[in-house]
CSV table of C-alpha atoms and ligand atoms in Angstrom, one decimal:
chain,number,residue,atom,x,y,z
O,1,UNK,CA,-14.2,-108.6,-7.5
O,2,UNK,CA,-15.4,-106.0,-4.9
O,3,UNK,CA,-12.8,-103.7,-3.1
O,4,UNK,CA,-11.9,-105.5,0.3
O,5,UNK,CA,-9.0,-103.5,1.4
O,6,UNK,CA,-8.2,-100.2,2.7
O,7,UNK,CA,-6.8,-97.5,0.8
O,8,UNK,CA,-6.9,-93.7,1.0
O,9,UNK,CA,-10.3,-91.9,0.5
O,10,UNK,CA,-10.8,-89.9,-2.7
O,11,UNK,CA,-11.4,-86.3,-2.4
O,12,UNK,CA,-13.0,-85.1,-5.6
O,13,UNK,CA,-12.6,-81.4,-6.6
O,14,UNK,CA,-15.1,-79.4,-7.5
O,15,UNK,CA,-14.2,-75.7,-8.6
O,16,UNK,CA,-16.6,-73.1,-9.1
O,17,UNK,CA,-14.3,-70.6,-10.1
O,18,UNK,CA,-13.4,-68.7,-13.6
O,19,UNK,CA,-9.7,-69.2,-13.0
O,20,UNK,CA,-8.4,-72.3,-11.0
O,21,UNK,CA,-5.2,-73.7,-12.9
O,22,UNK,CA,-6.7,-77.0,-14.1
O,23,UNK,CA,-10.5,-76.7,-14.8
O,24,UNK,CA,-11.1,-72.9,-14.3
O,25,UNK,CA,-14.1,-71.8,-15.8
O,26,UNK,CA,-15.8,-75.4,-16.9
O,27,UNK,CA,-17.9,-75.5,-13.8
O,28,UNK,CA,-18.8,-71.9,-13.3
O,29,UNK,CA,-22.6,-72.1,-12.7
O,30,UNK,CA,-24.4,-73.8,-9.8
O,31,UNK,CA,-26.0,-76.2,-12.2
O,32,UNK,CA,-22.8,-77.0,-13.8
O,33,UNK,CA,-21.3,-77.5,-10.2
O,34,UNK,CA,-24.1,-79.8,-9.3
O,35,UNK,CA,-23.9,-81.8,-12.7
O,36,UNK,CA,-19.8,-82.2,-12.0
O,37,UNK,CA,-20.4,-83.2,-8.3
O,38,UNK,CA,-22.9,-85.8,-9.4
O,39,UNK,CA,-20.5,-87.1,-11.7
O,40,UNK,CA,-17.9,-87.2,-9.3
O,41,UNK,CA,-20.0,-89.2,-6.8
O,42,UNK,CA,-20.9,-91.7,-9.3
O,43,UNK,CA,-17.1,-92.3,-10.1
O,44,UNK,CA,-16.6,-93.2,-6.5
O,45,UNK,CA,-15.4,-89.9,-4.5
O,46,UNK,CA,-15.6,-90.5,-0.8
O,47,UNK,CA,-15.7,-86.4,-0.1
O,48,UNK,CA,-16.0,-83.5,-2.4
O,49,UNK,CA,-13.9,-80.3,-1.9
O,50,UNK,CA,-15.7,-77.2,-2.9
O,51,UNK,CA,-13.9,-74.1,-4.0
O,52,UNK,CA,-14.8,-70.7,-4.8
O,53,UNK,CA,-11.8,-69.1,-5.1
O,54,UNK,CA,-8.4,-70.1,-7.2
O,55,UNK,CA,-5.4,-69.8,-5.1
O,56,UNK,CA,-3.3,-69.8,-8.3
O,57,UNK,CA,-0.5,-67.1,-8.5
O,58,UNK,CA,-2.0,-64.4,-10.6
O,59,UNK,CA,-5.5,-65.5,-10.0
O,60,UNK,CA,-8.2,-62.7,-9.1
O,61,UNK,CA,-9.1,-62.2,-5.2
O,62,UNK,CA,-12.7,-62.6,-4.5
O,63,UNK,CA,-14.7,-61.2,-2.0
O,64,UNK,CA,-16.2,-63.3,1.1
O,65,UNK,CA,-19.5,-62.4,-0.5
O,66,UNK,CA,-18.8,-63.6,-4.0
O,67,UNK,CA,-17.4,-66.7,-2.8
O,68,UNK,CA,-20.4,-67.6,-0.7
O,69,UNK,CA,-22.5,-66.7,-3.5
O,70,UNK,CA,-20.6,-69.4,-5.5
O,71,UNK,CA,-20.4,-72.0,-3.3
O,72,UNK,CA,-23.6,-72.1,-0.8
O,73,UNK,CA,-26.2,-73.1,-3.3
O,74,UNK,CA,-23.7,-75.8,-4.8
O,75,UNK,CA,-23.1,-77.3,-1.1
O,76,UNK,CA,-26.9,-77.0,-0.4
O,77,UNK,CA,-27.6,-79.0,-3.2
O,78,UNK,CA,-25.0,-81.6,-2.8
O,79,UNK,CA,-26.3,-82.0,0.6
O,80,UNK,CA,-30.0,-82.4,-0.8
O,81,UNK,CA,-28.9,-85.1,-2.8
O,82,UNK,CA,-26.3,-87.1,-1.0
O,83,UNK,CA,-24.7,-87.6,2.4
O,84,UNK,CA,-21.2,-87.4,0.9
O,85,UNK,CA,-19.0,-85.5,3.2
O,86,UNK,CA,-18.5,-82.0,1.9
O,87,UNK,CA,-15.3,-79.7,2.5
O,88,UNK,CA,-14.9,-76.2,1.6
O,89,UNK,CA,-11.8,-75.0,0.4
O,90,UNK,CA,-11.6,-71.4,1.6
O,91,UNK,CA,-9.1,-69.1,3.5
O,92,UNK,CA,-12.0,-67.0,4.7
O,93,UNK,CA,-13.8,-67.5,8.0
O,94,UNK,CA,-17.0,-66.0,6.8
O,95,UNK,CA,-17.0,-68.7,3.8
O,96,UNK,CA,-16.2,-71.6,6.1
O,97,UNK,CA,-19.1,-70.5,8.4
O,98,UNK,CA,-21.3,-70.2,5.7
O,99,UNK,CA,-20.2,-73.4,3.9
O,100,UNK,CA,-20.5,-75.7,7.4
O,101,UNK,CA,-24.1,-73.9,7.9
O,102,UNK,CA,-25.0,-75.1,4.2
O,103,UNK,CA,-23.9,-78.6,5.2
O,104,UNK,CA,-19.9,-79.1,4.8
O,105,UNK,CA,-18.2,-80.7,7.6
O,106,UNK,CA,-14.6,-80.3,6.6
O,107,UNK,CA,-12.8,-76.7,6.4
O,108,UNK,CA,-9.8,-77.2,3.9
O,109,UNK,CA,-7.7,-74.2,4.6
O,110,UNK,CA,-4.7,-73.7,2.3
O,111,UNK,CA,-3.8,-71.0,5.0
O,112,UNK,CA,-3.8,-73.3,7.8
O,113,UNK,CA,-6.0,-70.8,9.6
O,114,UNK,CA,-3.1,-68.1,9.6
O,115,UNK,CA,-4.9,-65.5,7.2
O,116,UNK,CA,-7.5,-64.5,9.8
O,117,UNK,CA,-7.0,-63.9,13.4
O,118,UNK,CA,-10.2,-65.3,14.3
O,119,UNK,CA,-9.9,-68.4,12.1
O,120,UNK,CA,-8.7,-70.9,14.9
O,121,UNK,CA,-11.4,-69.8,17.3
O,122,UNK,CA,-14.0,-70.1,14.6
O,123,UNK,CA,-12.9,-73.8,13.5
O,124,UNK,CA,-13.2,-74.8,17.0
O,125,UNK,CA,-16.7,-73.0,17.2
O,126,UNK,CA,-18.0,-74.5,14.2
O,127,UNK,CA,-16.8,-78.1,15.4
O,128,UNK,CA,-15.7,-79.3,11.7
O,129,UNK,CA,-12.9,-81.2,10.7
O,130,UNK,CA,-10.1,-78.8,9.5
O,131,UNK,CA,-7.3,-79.4,7.1
O,132,UNK,CA,-4.1,-77.5,7.7
O,133,UNK,CA,-1.9,-77.1,4.7
O,134,UNK,CA,1.3,-75.6,4.2
O,135,UNK,CA,2.0,-72.8,2.0
O,136,UNK,CA,5.1,-70.6,1.9
O,137,UNK,CA,3.9,-67.0,2.3
O,138,UNK,CA,0.9,-65.9,0.2
O,139,UNK,CA,-0.7,-67.1,-2.9
O,140,UNK,CA,0.4,-64.3,-5.1
O,141,UNK,CA,4.1,-64.7,-4.4
O,142,UNK,CA,4.5,-68.2,-3.2
O,143,UNK,CA,6.1,-69.4,-6.4
O,144,UNK,CA,8.9,-66.5,-6.5
O,145,UNK,CA,11.9,-68.4,-5.9
O,146,UNK,CA,10.9,-70.5,-2.8
O,147,UNK,CA,13.8,-71.5,-0.6
O,148,UNK,CA,14.2,-73.7,2.3
O,149,UNK,CA,17.3,-75.0,4.3
O,150,UNK,CA,15.5,-78.4,5.0
O,151,UNK,CA,11.8,-78.3,3.2
O,152,UNK,CA,10.9,-81.5,4.7
O,153,UNK,CA,11.7,-80.3,8.7
O,154,UNK,CA,10.3,-76.8,7.9
O,155,UNK,CA,7.3,-78.0,6.5
O,156,UNK,CA,6.8,-80.5,9.2
O,157,UNK,CA,7.6,-77.9,11.9
O,158,UNK,CA,4.9,-75.6,10.2
O,159,UNK,CA,2.1,-78.1,10.4
O,160,UNK,CA,2.9,-79.0,14.1
O,161,UNK,CA,3.0,-75.3,15.1
O,162,UNK,CA,-0.4,-74.9,13.3
O,163,UNK,CA,-2.1,-77.9,14.8
O,164,UNK,CA,-0.8,-76.8,18.3
O,165,UNK,CA,-2.5,-73.5,17.6
O,166,UNK,CA,-5.6,-74.8,16.6
O,167,UNK,CA,-5.7,-77.3,19.5
O,168,UNK,CA,-4.9,-74.2,21.9
O,169,UNK,CA,-8.3,-72.6,20.3
O,170,UNK,CA,-9.9,-75.4,21.1
O,171,UNK,CA,-10.1,-77.8,17.9
O,172,UNK,CA,-10.1,-81.4,18.8
O,173,UNK,CA,-6.9,-83.3,17.8
O,174,UNK,CA,-9.2,-85.9,16.3
O,175,UNK,CA,-10.6,-83.0,13.7
O,176,UNK,CA,-7.2,-81.9,12.4
O,177,UNK,CA,-5.7,-83.1,9.1
O,178,UNK,CA,-2.3,-82.2,7.8
O,179,UNK,CA,-1.3,-81.4,4.1
O,180,UNK,CA,2.3,-80.6,3.0
O,181,UNK,CA,0.7,-78.4,0.1
O,182,UNK,CA,2.1,-79.7,-3.0
O,183,UNK,CA,2.9,-76.7,-5.4
O,184,UNK,CA,2.4,-74.1,-2.8
O,185,UNK,CA,5.5,-72.2,-2.4
O,186,UNK,CA,7.6,-75.2,-3.8
O,187,UNK,CA,10.1,-76.1,-6.8
O,188,UNK,CA,9.5,-79.4,-8.4
O,189,UNK,CA,12.4,-80.7,-6.2
O,190,UNK,CA,10.8,-79.6,-3.2
O,191,UNK,CA,7.6,-81.4,-4.1
O,192,UNK,CA,9.7,-84.7,-5.0
O,193,UNK,CA,11.2,-84.3,-1.4
O,194,UNK,CA,8.0,-83.9,0.2
O,195,UNK,CA,6.3,-86.7,-1.7
O,196,UNK,CA,9.5,-88.9,-0.9
O,197,UNK,CA,8.8,-87.8,3.1
O,198,UNK,CA,5.2,-88.6,3.4
O,199,UNK,CA,5.7,-91.5,5.8
O,200,UNK,CA,7.2,-89.2,8.2
O,201,UNK,CA,4.2,-86.8,7.9
O,202,UNK,CA,1.9,-90.1,8.3
O,203,UNK,CA,4.0,-90.8,11.6
O,204,UNK,CA,3.2,-87.3,13.2
O,205,UNK,CA,-0.1,-89.1,14.0
O,206,UNK,CA,-2.7,-86.9,12.4
O,207,UNK,CA,-4.6,-88.1,9.0
O,208,UNK,CA,-2.7,-86.8,6.0
O,209,UNK,CA,-4.3,-85.5,3.0
O,210,UNK,CA,-2.4,-85.3,-0.2
O,211,UNK,CA,-3.3,-83.0,-3.4
O,212,UNK,CA,-0.6,-83.5,-6.5
O,213,UNK,CA,-3.6,-83.7,-9.2
O,214,UNK,CA,-2.3,-82.2,-12.5
O,215,UNK,CA,0.3,-79.9,-10.7
O,216,UNK,CA,3.1,-78.2,-12.5
O,217,UNK,CA,5.9,-80.2,-11.0
O,218,UNK,CA,4.8,-83.2,-13.3
O,219,UNK,CA,5.3,-81.0,-16.2
O,220,UNK,CA,8.9,-80.3,-14.8
O,221,UNK,CA,9.4,-84.2,-15.3
O,222,UNK,CA,7.6,-84.4,-18.6
O,223,UNK,CA,8.0,-81.3,-20.6
O,224,UNK,CA,5.2,-82.3,-23.2
O,225,UNK,CA,2.7,-82.0,-20.2
O,226,UNK,CA,2.3,-78.3,-20.6
O,227,UNK,CA,-1.6,-78.6,-20.2
O,228,UNK,CA,-2.9,-79.6,-16.7
O,229,UNK,CA,-5.2,-82.0,-18.1
O,230,UNK,CA,-1.9,-83.7,-19.7
O,231,UNK,CA,-1.0,-84.7,-16.3
O,232,UNK,CA,-3.0,-87.9,-15.3
O,233,UNK,CA,-0.1,-90.4,-15.4
O,234,UNK,CA,2.0,-88.2,-13.3
O,235,UNK,CA,-0.9,-87.7,-10.9
O,236,UNK,CA,-1.6,-91.3,-10.4
O,237,UNK,CA,2.0,-92.1,-9.6
O,238,UNK,CA,1.9,-89.5,-7.0
O,239,UNK,CA,-1.2,-90.5,-5.4
O,240,UNK,CA,-0.3,-94.4,-5.6
O,241,UNK,CA,3.1,-93.2,-3.9
O,242,UNK,CA,0.8,-91.4,-1.4
O,243,UNK,CA,-1.3,-94.3,-0.6
O,244,UNK,CA,2.1,-96.5,-0.3
O,245,UNK,CA,3.0,-93.9,2.5
O,246,UNK,CA,-0.4,-94.3,4.4
O,247,UNK,CA,-2.1,-91.0,3.8
O,248,UNK,CA,-5.7,-90.8,4.7
O,249,UNK,CA,-7.0,-88.9,1.4
O,250,UNK,CA,-5.9,-87.6,-1.6
O,251,UNK,CA,-7.5,-84.7,-3.5
O,252,UNK,CA,-7.9,-84.9,-7.1
O,253,UNK,CA,-9.6,-83.9,-10.3
O,254,UNK,CA,-9.5,-87.3,-12.1
O,255,UNK,CA,-11.8,-89.4,-9.6
O,256,UNK,CA,-12.7,-92.7,-11.6
O,257,UNK,CA,-9.1,-93.0,-12.7
O,258,UNK,CA,-7.7,-92.5,-9.2
O,259,UNK,CA,-10.1,-94.9,-7.6
O,260,UNK,CA,-9.3,-97.6,-10.2
O,261,UNK,CA,-5.7,-97.1,-9.5
O,262,UNK,CA,-6.1,-97.0,-5.8
O,263,UNK,CA,-8.0,-100.2,-5.8
O,264,UNK,CA,-5.8,-102.1,-8.1
O,265,UNK,CA,-2.8,-101.2,-5.7
O,266,UNK,CA,-4.7,-102.1,-2.4
O,267,UNK,CA,-5.8,-105.6,-4.3
O,268,UNK,CA,-2.4,-106.5,-5.0
O,269,UNK,CA,-1.2,-105.3,-1.4
O,270,UNK,CA,-4.0,-108.0,-0.1
O,271,UNK,CA,-3.5,-110.7,-2.4
O,272,UNK,CA,-2.9,-114.2,-1.4
O,273,UNK,CA,0.6,-115.6,-2.5
F,301,LIG,N1,-4.4,-77.6,-3.8
F,301,LIG,C1,-5.0,-76.8,-4.4
F,301,LIG,C2,-6.2,-76.2,-3.9
F,301,LIG,N2,-6.6,-76.8,-2.9
F,301,LIG,N3,-6.2,-77.9,-0.7
F,301,LIG,C3,-5.2,-78.8,-0.1
F,301,LIG,N4,-5.6,-79.4,1.1
F,301,LIG,N5,-4.4,-79.4,-0.9
F,301,LIG,C4,-3.8,-78.9,-2.0
F,301,LIG,O1,-3.1,-79.5,-2.5
F,301,LIG,C5,-4.8,-78.0,-2.8
F,301,LIG,C6,-5.6,-77.4,-2.0
F,301,LIG,C7,-4.9,-76.1,-5.8
F,301,LIG,O2,-5.6,-77.1,-6.8
F,301,LIG,P1,-7.1,-76.7,-7.8
F,301,LIG,O3,-8.0,-76.4,-7.0
F,301,LIG,O4,-7.1,-77.2,-9.0
F,301,LIG,O5,-6.7,-75.1,-8.4
F,301,LIG,P2,-6.9,-73.8,-7.9
F,301,LIG,O6,-6.1,-73.5,-6.4
F,301,LIG,O7,-6.6,-72.9,-9.1
F,301,LIG,O8,-8.3,-73.8,-7.2
């Protein structure tokens, strides 16, 4: 039975980095990246998210030159082989510009256009969609005892403020996505609160992207899941909850399993009884 019910789009992760937390080093060369991208498309990915710099605490910072060297050949090769939407996961305006010129149509910025003064204007100039993600502080220190008085309210206020900044710079409202940033300056309890509050984020009226794939809060609930690749069950549970809350897309490593889980969930929701 073919899929007939709406469900979130599945964004497959392609990291061409030596040190990403779950797949660092596995797809480092452009050829490996292309092979991985092909596999994710065949598995049913709706969008590919290309990253050339890890945001993991302790990851080595990368120059814009190096990041461009990693991602642009890959984006060009995917663009030549497929019309799948491509997002570029970068905090650097130069990288976003080069990626969009190479064929990306979404700028996924975990810094929500905060880390370079020209970022909001550039997003408007590029005319691409832009994902504004919440992160507490900076990647290197975000996990040093993060605290909030009310994590949901604070993340919500941050995302709305960033959306207004983007719109003030000329980004069309229809091009803005919001992401609460699971794992970016959050304890396991903060992550769970944000996951539970997803309907509130969806109600803000922007498409919401949710990325819980293989993240560490899952190991806080299952101490045997020390390795990122042991966290598939928890990732699926989080993404099914996100789908039930109405998110527009989920960002995942395990595309085949996620597509299957979301399709079954949507089919159950649409079954005749
Ligand atoms: N998570 C990661 C990276 N980019 N972008 C958005 N919008 N939302 C997320 O939750 C998100 C993101 C971290 O995952 P990964 O790419 O596997 O690791 P790394 O940051 O080490 O590249």
